[in-house]
Structure formats: C-alpha cells, structure tokens
Coordinates of C-alpha atoms and ligand atoms in Angstrom, one line a residue:
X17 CA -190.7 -10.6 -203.7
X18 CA -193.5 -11.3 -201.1
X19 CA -194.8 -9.9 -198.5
X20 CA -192.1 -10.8 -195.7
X21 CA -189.6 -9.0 -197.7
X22 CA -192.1 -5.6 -198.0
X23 CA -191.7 -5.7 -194.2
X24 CA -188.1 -6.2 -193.9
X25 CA -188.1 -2.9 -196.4
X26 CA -190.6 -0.8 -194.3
X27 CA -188.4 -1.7 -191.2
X28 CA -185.2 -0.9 -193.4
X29 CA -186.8 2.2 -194.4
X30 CA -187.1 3.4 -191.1
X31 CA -184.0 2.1 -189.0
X32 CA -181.6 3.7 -191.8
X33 CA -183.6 7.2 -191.7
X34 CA -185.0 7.0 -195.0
X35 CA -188.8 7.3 -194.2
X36 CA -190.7 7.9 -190.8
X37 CA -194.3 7.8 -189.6
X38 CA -195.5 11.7 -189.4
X39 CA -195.7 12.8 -185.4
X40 CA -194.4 9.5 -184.5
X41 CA -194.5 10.4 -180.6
X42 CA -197.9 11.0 -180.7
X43 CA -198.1 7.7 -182.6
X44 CA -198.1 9.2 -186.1
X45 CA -201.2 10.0 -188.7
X46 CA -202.7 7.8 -190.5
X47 CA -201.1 7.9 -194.1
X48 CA -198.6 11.0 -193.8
X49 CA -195.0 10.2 -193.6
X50 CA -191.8 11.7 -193.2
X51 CA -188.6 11.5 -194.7
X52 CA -185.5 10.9 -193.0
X53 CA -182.0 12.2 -193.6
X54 CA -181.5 9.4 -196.2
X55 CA -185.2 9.5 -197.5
X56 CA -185.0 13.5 -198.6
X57 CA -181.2 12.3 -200.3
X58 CA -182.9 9.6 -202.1
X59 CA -186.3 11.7 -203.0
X60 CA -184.3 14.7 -204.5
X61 CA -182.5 12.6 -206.8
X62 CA -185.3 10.9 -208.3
X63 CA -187.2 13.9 -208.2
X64 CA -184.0 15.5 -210.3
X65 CA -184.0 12.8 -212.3
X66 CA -187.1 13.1 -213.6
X67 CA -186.8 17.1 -213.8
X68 CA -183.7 17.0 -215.5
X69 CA -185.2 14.3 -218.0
X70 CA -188.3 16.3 -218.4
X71 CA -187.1 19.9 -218.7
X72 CA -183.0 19.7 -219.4
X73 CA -183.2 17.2 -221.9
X74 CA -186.1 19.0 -223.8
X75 CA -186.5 22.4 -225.6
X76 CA -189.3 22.5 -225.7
X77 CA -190.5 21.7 -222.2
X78 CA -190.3 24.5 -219.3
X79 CA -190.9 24.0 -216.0
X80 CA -192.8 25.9 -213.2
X81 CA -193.8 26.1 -209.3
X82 CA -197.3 27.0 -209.1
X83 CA -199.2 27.4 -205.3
X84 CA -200.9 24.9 -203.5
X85 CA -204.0 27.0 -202.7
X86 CA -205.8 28.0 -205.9
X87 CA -208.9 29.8 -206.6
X88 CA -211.8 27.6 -205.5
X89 CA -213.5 28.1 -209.1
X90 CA -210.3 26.0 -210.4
X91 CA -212.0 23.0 -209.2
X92 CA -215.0 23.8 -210.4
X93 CA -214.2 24.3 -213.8
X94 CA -211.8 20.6 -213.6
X95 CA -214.9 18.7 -212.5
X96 CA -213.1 17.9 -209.4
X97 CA -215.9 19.5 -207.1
X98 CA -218.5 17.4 -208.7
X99 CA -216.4 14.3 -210.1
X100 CA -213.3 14.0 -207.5
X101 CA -214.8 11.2 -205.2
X102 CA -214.6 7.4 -204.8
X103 CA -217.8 5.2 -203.6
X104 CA -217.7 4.6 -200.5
X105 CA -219.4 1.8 -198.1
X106 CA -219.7 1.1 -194.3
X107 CA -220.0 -1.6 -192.2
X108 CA -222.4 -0.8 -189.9
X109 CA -221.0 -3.3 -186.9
X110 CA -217.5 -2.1 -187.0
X111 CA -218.1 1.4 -188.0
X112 CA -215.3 1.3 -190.5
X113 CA -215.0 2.7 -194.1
X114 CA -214.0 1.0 -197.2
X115 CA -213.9 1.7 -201.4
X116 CA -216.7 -0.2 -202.8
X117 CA -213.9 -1.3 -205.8
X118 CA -211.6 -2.2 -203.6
X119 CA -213.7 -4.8 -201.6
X120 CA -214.4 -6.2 -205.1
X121 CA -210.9 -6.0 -206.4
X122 CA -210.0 -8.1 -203.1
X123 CA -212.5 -10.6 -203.4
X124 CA -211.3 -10.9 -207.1
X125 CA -207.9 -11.5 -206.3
X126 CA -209.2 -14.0 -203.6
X127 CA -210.5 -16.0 -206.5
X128 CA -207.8 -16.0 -208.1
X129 CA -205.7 -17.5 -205.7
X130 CA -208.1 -20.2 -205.5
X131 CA -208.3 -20.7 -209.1
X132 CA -211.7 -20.0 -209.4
X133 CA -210.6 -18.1 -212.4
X134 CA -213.9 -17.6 -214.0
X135 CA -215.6 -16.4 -210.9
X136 CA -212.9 -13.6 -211.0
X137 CA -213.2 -12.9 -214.4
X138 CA -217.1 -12.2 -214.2
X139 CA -217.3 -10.8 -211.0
X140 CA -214.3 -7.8 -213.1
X141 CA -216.5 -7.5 -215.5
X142 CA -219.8 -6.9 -213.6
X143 CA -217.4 -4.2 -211.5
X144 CA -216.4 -2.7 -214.2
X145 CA -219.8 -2.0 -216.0
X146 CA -221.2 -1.0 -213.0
X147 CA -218.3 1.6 -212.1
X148 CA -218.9 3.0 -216.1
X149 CA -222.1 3.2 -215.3
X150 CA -221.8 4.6 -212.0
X151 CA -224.1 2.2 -210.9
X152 CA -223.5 2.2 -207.1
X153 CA -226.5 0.4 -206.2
X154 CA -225.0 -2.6 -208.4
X155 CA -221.9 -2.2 -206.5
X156 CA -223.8 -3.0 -203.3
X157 CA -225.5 -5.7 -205.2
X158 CA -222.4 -7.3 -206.5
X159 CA -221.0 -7.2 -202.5
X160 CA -224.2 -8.8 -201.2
X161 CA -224.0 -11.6 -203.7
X162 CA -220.6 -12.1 -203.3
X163 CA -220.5 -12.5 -199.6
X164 CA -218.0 -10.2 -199.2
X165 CA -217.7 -9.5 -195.2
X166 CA -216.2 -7.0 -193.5
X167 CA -212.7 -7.4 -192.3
X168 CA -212.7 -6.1 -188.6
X169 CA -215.9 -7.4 -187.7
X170 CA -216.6 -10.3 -190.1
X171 CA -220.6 -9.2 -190.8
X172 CA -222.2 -8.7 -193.9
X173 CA -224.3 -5.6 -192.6
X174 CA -223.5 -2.6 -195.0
X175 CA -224.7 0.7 -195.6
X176 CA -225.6 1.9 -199.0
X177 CA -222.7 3.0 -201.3
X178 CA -222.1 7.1 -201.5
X179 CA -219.5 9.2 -203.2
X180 CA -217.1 10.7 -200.8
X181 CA -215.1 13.5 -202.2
X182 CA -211.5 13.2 -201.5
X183 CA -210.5 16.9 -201.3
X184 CA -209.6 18.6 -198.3
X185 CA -210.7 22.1 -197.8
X186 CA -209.7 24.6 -195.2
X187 CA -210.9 28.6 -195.2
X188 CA -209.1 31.5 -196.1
X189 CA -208.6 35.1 -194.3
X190 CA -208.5 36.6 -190.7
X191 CA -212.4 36.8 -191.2
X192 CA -212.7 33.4 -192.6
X193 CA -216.0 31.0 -192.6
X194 CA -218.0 30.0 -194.4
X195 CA -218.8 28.4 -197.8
X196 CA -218.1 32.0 -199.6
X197 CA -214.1 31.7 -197.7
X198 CA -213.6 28.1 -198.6
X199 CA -210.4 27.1 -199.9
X200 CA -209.0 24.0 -200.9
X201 CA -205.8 21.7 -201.2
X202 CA -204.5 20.5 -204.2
X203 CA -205.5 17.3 -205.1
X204 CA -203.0 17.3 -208.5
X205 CA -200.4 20.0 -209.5
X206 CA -201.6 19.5 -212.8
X207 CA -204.5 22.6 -212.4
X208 CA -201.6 24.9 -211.5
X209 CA -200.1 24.2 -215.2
X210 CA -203.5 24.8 -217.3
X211 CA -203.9 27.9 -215.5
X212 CA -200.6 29.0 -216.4
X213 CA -200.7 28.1 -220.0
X214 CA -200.9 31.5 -221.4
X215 CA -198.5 33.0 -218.9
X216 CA -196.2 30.3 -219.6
X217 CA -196.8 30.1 -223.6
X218 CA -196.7 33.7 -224.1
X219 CA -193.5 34.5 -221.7
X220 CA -191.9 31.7 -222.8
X221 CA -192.5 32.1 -226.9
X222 CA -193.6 28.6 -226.3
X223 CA -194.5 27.0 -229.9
X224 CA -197.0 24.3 -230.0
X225 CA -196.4 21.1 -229.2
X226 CA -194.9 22.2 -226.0
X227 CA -194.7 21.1 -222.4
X228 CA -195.0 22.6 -219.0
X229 CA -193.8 20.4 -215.9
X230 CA -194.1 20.6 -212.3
X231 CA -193.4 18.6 -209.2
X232 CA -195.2 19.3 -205.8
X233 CA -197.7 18.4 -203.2
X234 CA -201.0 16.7 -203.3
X235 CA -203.5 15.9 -201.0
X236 CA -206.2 13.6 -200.8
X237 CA -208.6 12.5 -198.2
X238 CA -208.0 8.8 -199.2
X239 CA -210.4 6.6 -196.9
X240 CA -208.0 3.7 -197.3
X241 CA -204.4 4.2 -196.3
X242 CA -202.4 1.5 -196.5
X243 CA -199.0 -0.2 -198.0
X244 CA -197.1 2.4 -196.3
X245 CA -195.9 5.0 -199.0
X246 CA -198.2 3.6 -201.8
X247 CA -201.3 5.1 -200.8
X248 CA -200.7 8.5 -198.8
X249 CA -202.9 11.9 -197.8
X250 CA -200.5 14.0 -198.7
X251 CA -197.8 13.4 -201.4
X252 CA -195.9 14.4 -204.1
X253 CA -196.5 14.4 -208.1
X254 CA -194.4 15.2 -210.7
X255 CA -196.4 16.3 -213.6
X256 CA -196.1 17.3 -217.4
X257 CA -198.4 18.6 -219.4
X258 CA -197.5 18.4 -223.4
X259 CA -199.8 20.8 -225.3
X260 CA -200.2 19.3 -229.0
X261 CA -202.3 20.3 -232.4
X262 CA -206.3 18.7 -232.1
X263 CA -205.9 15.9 -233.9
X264 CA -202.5 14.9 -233.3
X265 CA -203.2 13.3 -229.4
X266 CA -202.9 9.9 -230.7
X267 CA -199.6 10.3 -232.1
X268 CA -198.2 12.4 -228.5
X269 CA -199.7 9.8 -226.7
X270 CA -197.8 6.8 -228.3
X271 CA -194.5 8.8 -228.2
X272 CA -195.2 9.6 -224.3
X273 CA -196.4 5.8 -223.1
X274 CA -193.0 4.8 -224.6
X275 CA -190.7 7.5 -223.4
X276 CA -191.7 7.2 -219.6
X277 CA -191.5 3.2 -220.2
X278 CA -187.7 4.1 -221.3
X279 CA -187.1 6.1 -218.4
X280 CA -188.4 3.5 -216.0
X281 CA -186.1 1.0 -217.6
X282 CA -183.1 2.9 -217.8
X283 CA -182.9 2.5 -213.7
X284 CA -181.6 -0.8 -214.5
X285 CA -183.7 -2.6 -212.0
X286 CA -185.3 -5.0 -215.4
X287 CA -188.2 -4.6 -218.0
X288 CA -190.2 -7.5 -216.1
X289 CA -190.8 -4.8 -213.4
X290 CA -193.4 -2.9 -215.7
X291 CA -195.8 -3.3 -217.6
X292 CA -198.9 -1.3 -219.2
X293 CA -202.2 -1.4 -218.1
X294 CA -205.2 0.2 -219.9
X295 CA -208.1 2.1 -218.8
X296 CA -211.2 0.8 -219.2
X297 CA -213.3 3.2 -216.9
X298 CA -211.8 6.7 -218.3
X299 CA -211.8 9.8 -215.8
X300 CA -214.3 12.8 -216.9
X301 CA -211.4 14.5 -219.3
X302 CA -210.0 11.6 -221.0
X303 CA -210.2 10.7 -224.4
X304 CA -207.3 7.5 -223.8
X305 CA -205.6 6.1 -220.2
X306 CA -202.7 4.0 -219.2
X307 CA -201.1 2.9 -216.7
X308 CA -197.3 2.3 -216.0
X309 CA -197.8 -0.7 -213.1
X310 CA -194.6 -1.7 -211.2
X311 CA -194.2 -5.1 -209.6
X312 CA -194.2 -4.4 -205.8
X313 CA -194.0 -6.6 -203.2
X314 CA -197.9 -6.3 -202.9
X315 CA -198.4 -7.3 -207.0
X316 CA -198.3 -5.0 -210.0
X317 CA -199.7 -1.3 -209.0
X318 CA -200.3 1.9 -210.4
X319 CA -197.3 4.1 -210.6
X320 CA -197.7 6.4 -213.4
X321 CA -200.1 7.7 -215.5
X322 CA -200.3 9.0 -219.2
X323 CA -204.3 10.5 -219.8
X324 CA -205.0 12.2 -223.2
X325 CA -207.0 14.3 -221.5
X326 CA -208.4 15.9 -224.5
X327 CA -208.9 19.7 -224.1
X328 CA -211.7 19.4 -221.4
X329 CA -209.1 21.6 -218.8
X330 CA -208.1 24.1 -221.0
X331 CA -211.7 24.9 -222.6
X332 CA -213.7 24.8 -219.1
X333 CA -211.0 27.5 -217.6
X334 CA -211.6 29.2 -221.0
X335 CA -215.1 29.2 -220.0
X336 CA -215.5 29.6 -216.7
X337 CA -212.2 32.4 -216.3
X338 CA -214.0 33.8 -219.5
X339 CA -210.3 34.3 -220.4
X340 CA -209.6 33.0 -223.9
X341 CA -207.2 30.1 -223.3
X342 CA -206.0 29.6 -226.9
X343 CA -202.7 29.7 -229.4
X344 CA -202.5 31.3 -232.3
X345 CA -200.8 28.4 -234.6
X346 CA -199.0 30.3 -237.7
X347 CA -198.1 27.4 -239.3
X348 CA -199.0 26.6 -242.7
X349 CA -201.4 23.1 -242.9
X350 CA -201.1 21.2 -246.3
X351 CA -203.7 23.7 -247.8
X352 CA -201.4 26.1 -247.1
X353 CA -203.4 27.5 -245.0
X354 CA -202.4 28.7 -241.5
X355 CA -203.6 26.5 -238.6
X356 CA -204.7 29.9 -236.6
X357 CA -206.5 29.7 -233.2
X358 CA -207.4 26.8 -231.4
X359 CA -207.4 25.0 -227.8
X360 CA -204.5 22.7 -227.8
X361 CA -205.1 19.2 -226.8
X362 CA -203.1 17.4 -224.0
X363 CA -200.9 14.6 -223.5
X364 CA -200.1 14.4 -219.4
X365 CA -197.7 12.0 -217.7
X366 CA -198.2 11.9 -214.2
X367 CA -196.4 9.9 -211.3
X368 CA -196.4 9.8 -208.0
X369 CA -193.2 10.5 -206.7
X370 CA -193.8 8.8 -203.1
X371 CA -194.3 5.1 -205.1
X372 CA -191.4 6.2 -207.4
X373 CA -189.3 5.7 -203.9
X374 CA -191.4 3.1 -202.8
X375 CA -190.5 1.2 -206.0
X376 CA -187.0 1.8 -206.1
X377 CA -186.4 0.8 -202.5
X378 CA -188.2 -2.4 -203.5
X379 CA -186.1 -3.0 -206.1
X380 CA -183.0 -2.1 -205.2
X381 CA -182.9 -3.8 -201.5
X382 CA -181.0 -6.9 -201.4
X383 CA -180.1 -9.2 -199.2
X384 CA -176.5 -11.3 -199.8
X385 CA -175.2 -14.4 -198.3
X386 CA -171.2 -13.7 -198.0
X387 CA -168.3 -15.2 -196.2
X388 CA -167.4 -18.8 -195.5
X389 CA -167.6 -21.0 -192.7
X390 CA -168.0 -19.2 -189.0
X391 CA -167.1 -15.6 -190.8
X392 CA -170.9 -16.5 -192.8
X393 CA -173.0 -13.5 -192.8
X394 CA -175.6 -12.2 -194.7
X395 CA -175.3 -8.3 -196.0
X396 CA -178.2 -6.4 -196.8
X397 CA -177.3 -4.0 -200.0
X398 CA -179.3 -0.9 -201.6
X399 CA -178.0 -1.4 -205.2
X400 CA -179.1 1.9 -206.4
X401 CA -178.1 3.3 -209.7
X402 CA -175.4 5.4 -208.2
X403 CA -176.6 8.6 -209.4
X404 CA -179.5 8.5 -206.9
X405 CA -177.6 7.5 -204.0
X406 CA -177.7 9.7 -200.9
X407 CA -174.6 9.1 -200.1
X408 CA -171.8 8.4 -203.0
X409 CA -168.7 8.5 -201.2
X410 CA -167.5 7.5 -197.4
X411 CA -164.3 8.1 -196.3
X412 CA -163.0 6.4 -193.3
X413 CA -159.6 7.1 -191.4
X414 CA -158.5 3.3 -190.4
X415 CA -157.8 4.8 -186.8
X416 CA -158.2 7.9 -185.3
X417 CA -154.3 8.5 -184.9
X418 CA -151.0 9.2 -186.8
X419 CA -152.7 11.7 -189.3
X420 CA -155.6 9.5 -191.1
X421 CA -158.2 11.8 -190.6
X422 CA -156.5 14.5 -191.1
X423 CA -156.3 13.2 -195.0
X424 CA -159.9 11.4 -194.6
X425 CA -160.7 15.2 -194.2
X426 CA -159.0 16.9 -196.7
X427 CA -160.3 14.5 -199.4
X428 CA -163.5 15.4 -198.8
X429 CA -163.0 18.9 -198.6
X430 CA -161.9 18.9 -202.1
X431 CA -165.2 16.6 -203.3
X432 CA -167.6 17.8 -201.0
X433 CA -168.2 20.2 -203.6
X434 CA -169.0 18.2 -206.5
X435 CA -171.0 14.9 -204.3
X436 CA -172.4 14.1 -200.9
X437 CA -169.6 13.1 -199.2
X438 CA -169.8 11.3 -195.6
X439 CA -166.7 10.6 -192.9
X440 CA -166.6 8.4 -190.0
X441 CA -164.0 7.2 -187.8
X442 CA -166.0 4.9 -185.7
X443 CA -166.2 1.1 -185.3
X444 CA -164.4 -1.2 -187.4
X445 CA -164.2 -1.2 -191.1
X446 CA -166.3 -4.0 -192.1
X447 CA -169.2 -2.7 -189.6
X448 CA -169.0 0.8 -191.2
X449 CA -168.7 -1.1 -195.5
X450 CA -172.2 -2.8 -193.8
X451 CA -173.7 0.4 -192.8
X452 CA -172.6 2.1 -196.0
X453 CA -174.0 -1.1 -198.2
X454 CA -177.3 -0.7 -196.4
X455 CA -177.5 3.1 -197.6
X456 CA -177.1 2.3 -201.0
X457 CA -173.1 4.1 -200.8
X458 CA -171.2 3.4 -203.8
X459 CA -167.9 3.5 -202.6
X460 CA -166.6 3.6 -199.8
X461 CA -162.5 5.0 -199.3
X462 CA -160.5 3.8 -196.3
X463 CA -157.4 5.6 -195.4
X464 CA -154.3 3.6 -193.8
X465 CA -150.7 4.2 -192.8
X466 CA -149.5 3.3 -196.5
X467 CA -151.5 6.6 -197.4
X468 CA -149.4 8.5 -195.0
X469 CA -146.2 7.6 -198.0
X470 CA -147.9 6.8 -201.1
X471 CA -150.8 9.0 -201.3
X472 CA -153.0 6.0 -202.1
X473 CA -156.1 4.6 -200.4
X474 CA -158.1 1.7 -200.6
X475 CA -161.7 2.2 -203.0
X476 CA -164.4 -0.6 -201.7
X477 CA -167.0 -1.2 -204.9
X478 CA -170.5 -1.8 -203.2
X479 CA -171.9 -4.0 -205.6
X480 CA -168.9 -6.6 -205.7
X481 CA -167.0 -5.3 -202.5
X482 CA -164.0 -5.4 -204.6
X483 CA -161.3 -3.1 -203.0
X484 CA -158.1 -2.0 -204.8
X485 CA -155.5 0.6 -204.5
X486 CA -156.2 3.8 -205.9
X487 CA -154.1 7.2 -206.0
X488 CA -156.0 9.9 -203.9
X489 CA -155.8 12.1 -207.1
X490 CA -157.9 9.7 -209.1
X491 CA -160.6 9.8 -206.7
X492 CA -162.6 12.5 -208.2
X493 CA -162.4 11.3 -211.8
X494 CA -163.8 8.2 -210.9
X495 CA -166.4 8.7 -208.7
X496 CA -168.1 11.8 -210.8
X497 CA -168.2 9.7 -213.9
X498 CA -169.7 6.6 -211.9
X499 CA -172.0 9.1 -210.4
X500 CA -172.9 11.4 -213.6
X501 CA -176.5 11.8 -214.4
X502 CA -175.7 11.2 -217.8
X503 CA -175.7 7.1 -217.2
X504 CA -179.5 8.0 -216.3
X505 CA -180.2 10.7 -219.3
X506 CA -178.3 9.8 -222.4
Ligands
ATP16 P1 -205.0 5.3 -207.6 O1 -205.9 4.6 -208.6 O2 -203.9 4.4 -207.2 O3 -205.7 6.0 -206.5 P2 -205.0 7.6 -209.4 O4 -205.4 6.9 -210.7 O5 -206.1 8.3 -208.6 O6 -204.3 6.5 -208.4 P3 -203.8 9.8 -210.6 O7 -204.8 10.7 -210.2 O8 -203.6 9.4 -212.0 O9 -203.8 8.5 -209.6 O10 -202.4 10.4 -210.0 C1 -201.2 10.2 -210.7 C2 -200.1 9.5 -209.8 O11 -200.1 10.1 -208.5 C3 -200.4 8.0 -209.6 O12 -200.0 7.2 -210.6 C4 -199.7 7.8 -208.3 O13 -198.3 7.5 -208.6 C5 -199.7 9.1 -207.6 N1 -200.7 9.1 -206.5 C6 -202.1 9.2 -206.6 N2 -202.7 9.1 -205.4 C7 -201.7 8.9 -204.5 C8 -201.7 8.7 -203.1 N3 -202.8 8.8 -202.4 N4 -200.5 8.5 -202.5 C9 -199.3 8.5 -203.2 N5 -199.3 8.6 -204.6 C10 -200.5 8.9 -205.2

C-alpha cells in the first residue's frame, strides 16, 4: 500500500466518524485525536479483544485499573526521571525541533532508495553505536558529515544535541507549586502494575508465573508528531506484566514473542503483515527486546513490544518504597528444596492500542471495482473480522410505508440486546449497502412487502454482497455465531 492510499484512509477515517483531530474548530492540537462514533466501536473491540485474550483466556492472568497520577517517587525509582528522554536537535534558521535518530533513520532510508546500500548500512551502524553509547556529540557529527539539512528551511545550521524528557508534569493541590507539588502523567501503565504486585499477588492468591494486565492512557511530550495515529501525545496501551521464577525469562519470553505473533495473525489480515524486529540498543531495564513491526502504508513500524525487563522495576520500588516487593515461592526445586523468597523477573508485552487501530484500518480498507458497463463503480469496503465491527447488523425497511419499519424495528428490538444493531430508512438501498460496506457492517437486512407474508428478509453478505432469503427467526443464530469472539480466541 503506498502513501496515496494512507491518505485516502486518514480521509476515510474521518468522513465515516471513526477518528477526528482533537478541538478541531480551533484547528485541533498537534498529535491528540479523537474518536468518532465509529472510532470508539472499533477501539472497544480491539481493546476487548486483547482483554478477553489476555485475562479470560488465562488463569492465571488478572487484570486491573490503576490511576493516571502516581506518586512522583514512581518515576524515580523506574529511571524514567533520569532515563525517559530522546536527543533532541534544532535548526537554528527554522527554529524547529527534530529526534537526532530520526534525521538519521531518514537519511538512511534515503539511501536506500537510491541503492546506495552500503552508505545506509554504515551510516546504521555508526547510529547505532553512538545511541549505545549515548554519544550525542557523534550524533551531531554523523548529521554534519552526512549533510543532512533541515526540512523547513533547507540549512545545515544545528544546535548541539540534548536530551529532552518526554514526560508531562502538572502540580497537585489547591496550594500547589512548586517542585515539592509536582505531579506527573503517565508515560506507560505499566508502573501502575509493579506497584500493585503485592496488592494484586496477595489478594489474588496469585502463584508465580502469573500476570497482571492493564489498558489505559499514556502521555508523552513526543517532539515529532506525525502519521496521524501512529505517533500521538496522549494514547492508549494495553499492557501485561507476566511475573516468572529468575532464571526462567528466557523461556517466558519465547512463549510470549510467539503468543502475541498468533494473536496478530489470527485477525486474518496475512503473516506477511508482521514481522520481528530486535533490539539492539536495549532500554535501562532490559535484559532482551523485540519488536512486533506491522507493514503500514508508511513501511514496517513498531507496534508492539515484548522487554524482559529483568527485575530492575520490582527491586528499585523495593528499594526506594523500602517495601519488600517479593514472593514467597513454596515450591520444591530439584534439591527438594523450596524456592522461598525472591524478586520475580518480568516478561511484558506492551502495544499501543492507537496503531493497533491504525493497523487494522490499514489493512482492512479496500477499495473494489464492481458492476459492468455504465452501472461500473468502485466500492470502498472495511473487511473487518466481524467481531470488531462497530456496527454488525443494519436493518433497512425498503420504504417507509405499508408496515416495513414497523418489522425493521421489531427485529432489532429483539437483537439489540445481544449486537450493535443500526436502522435506517433513508435513500435507496444500494446507497445505504455502500455506506454500510464503508463501516466495515457485516450484514446488512432489508425488509420488503414479501416479509409482510413470509416472515423472510433479504441478508446482504459484505464481503461478497451475496444476498439470499432468510427467515427472520434465523437472524439471530446466524449473525451471533459470525460475530462470536470465539473466531478471534479459540
Ligand atoms: P517508539 O519507538 O515508536 O517511540 P517505544 O519503543 O517508545 O515506541 P514503548 O515504550 O515500548 O514504545 O511502548 C509500547 C507501545 O506503545 C509501542 O509499541 C506503541 O504501540 C505504543 N506507543 C508508544 N508511544 C506511542 C505514541 N506516542 N503514540 C501512540 N502509540 C505509542
């Protein structure tokens, strides 16, 4: 897919209320959106899908709703006051910020598409050394020598680089101000789940390995916002801790890279959408890092994460809280002797559920050449998987007369119940199948005078836009088993 067709999604996106730009008639904010009446359909589901997954389908993983605001010594003790920050340059003609590593990732793509291959190749490995390192003075070296100019104003005057930390802060309290008040945003959920661990392990009876989830807000002060969705300042993560024996991270972290590949595959939309991608520069806490890249318009990105992230959280918390953040493990080793007390080690997954959507809208918009002759037309589709559809059924009285709605509406007061269910009488029927294709509406059910004998109706398949005659009482039965989550889960 290229970069036209990333448009025509963005566009889509909006004109079917999926997603907005925040405050839009103020003309927006940089890098906050909002979702639509489509957009929040389409973001429940895959959030359920991946809560359901996580914490239905496993024993032995709970899940929680920790606060957004935490104690500011939480940061302290994750390294996230000291380590949380990206180096940053300027250009001093145009004033404007940029990520030292992302000037050089785009000059290294640049090469690439010139095929000067081994240009590209050094110029990654210099980059990479010198982010390791945390050499930024070689970072402003390796943008001198490469030329790299700014894009607004064209020059090659920089500042030095600097780390910019990316978390937002705000003060706490009527009295508030000050350093001594200051409080600050998220930038993972994953903090709220160490803290927890003993609440959550003793409550719960939890028995090592275990897992605590969470979805929820996250904010960061990015400095470049852009690919709409992709890169946002506030957005949502769905995280899971999995607290394991020491010693037994490498094993958790195999099981867990291929697990989430399996649930990224099971949306159906191919296996040559994903691929892995390891870490060579490894965050503060990580002992091993991968990547779960989908093929967007824009090239293979980032969507999830797995980090063995060792148990840096858990024993810094310990440390710092002076609480004693361990498990008692009863179990008998192969001594026979009983693992007793320890700090758990941890296996996280963590994805963005913002470029989850992005992703599937990606994949799942289509656009179809049907019809013959003057009646050609093209269709735009949202082939969702239909359990994430926003809407699964439509039901449309032919006309307004002679008693179709009246049945229109009593079918969907008996299903409204168990699916999102959506009526409309308006326009003709092929203009409202479009506008139901275009939402990603499995079927669609049209009600005619032959319904007013039979107590049939025609059923419209999305995908193949099959219609046949169905009995209103096999409505239900059909669309909940086309609908089930189990075609996700099982
Ligand atoms: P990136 O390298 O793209 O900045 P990251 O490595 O900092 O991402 P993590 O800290 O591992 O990301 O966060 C886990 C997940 O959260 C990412 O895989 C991504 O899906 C999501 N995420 C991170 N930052 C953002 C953001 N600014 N907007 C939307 N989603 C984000």
């Amino acid at each position: 897919m290229s970069e036209e067709v990333f448009k025509k999604v963005v566009s889509h996106a909006k004109e079917y209320g999926f997603v907005f730009p925040s405050s839009e008639i103020y003309e927006g904010l940089g890098a906050v959106y909002d979702y639509g009446q489509n957009g929040a359909e389409l973001k429940n589901n895959l959030r359920q899908y991946w809560w359901k997954s996580m914490v239905q389908m496993h024993e032995n993983i709970v899940g929680i709703d920790a606060a957004i605001f935490m104690h500011p010594k939480v940061w302290k003790a994750s390294g996230h006051i000291d380590g949380f920050s990206d180096p940053m340059i300027d250009n001093k003609d145009s004033k404007k910020r940029y990520r030292a590593d992302q000037l050089l990732e785009d000059k290294i793509e640049r090469y690439n598409k010139d095929g000067k291959t081994q240009k590209a190749e050094e110029l990654q490995a210099a980059m990479d050394q010198a982010l390791l390192d945390n050499n930024l003075a070689e970072l402003k070296n390796l943008i001198e020598k490469h030329e790299i100019a700014c894009p607004v104003s064209g020059t090659r005057t920089w500042t030095d680089v600097r780390q910019f930390n990316l978390m937002f802060s705000t003060e706490m309290g009527a009295m508030a101000g000050g350093e001594a008040d200051k409080v600050y945003l998220r930038p993972e959920t994953a903090q709220g789940i160490f803290v927890n661990f003993l609440n959550v392990q003793k409550t719960g009876r939890m028995k090592v390995p275990f897992g605590i989830a969470q979805t929820g807000k996250a904010f960061r002060n990015e400095i470049i916002a852009r690919q709409f969705i992709m890169r946002m300042r506030e957005f949502e993560q769905m995280e899971m801790q999995f607290f394991v024996r020491p010693g037994t991270q490498k094993e958790w972290y195999a099981y867990w890279k291929e697990a989430r590949m399996k649930w990224h595959h099971k949306l159906g939309f191919g296996p040559e959408k994903y691929r892995f991608h390891d870490h060579v520069k490894l965050a503060h806490y990580a002992d091993a890092a991968v990547d779960i890249e989908f093929d967007f318009p824009f090239g293979f990105k980032e969507m999830e994460g797995i980090h063995s992230r060792t148990d840096f959280d858990l024993r810094n918390h310990g440390e710092l809280s002076g609480k004693k953040l361990q498990y008692f493990d009863a179990e008998l080793d192969e001594n026979g002797k009983a693992y007793g007390n320890y700090i758990p080690y941890v296996i996280e997954t963590s994805i963005g559920l913002d470029r989850l959507f992005l992703a599937t809208m990606c994949a799942a918009y289509k656009e179809e050449e049907v019809g013959e002759g003057d009646k050609k037309d093209t269709r735009v589709v949202l082939a969702l998987p239909p359990a994430l559809a926003p809407i699964k059924l439509a039901v449309f009285p032919l006309t307004k007369r002679d008693g179709l709605p009246e049945i229109a509406r009593n079918i969907i007061d008996d299903l409204k119940f168990d699916f999102n269910c959506f009526y409309e009488e308006k326009d003709a029927i092929g203009k409202r199948y479009r506008r139901q294709d275009a939402l990603g509406t499995p079927f669609c059910i049209t009600i005619d005078h032959e319904s007013l004998t039979t107590n049939t109706v025609t059923i419209r398949y999305r995908d193949t836009m099959v219609q046949e005659r169905i009995g209103i009482d096999q409505i239900k039965a059909l669309v909940s088993e086309a609908v089930s989550w189990k075609n996700l889960l099982a």
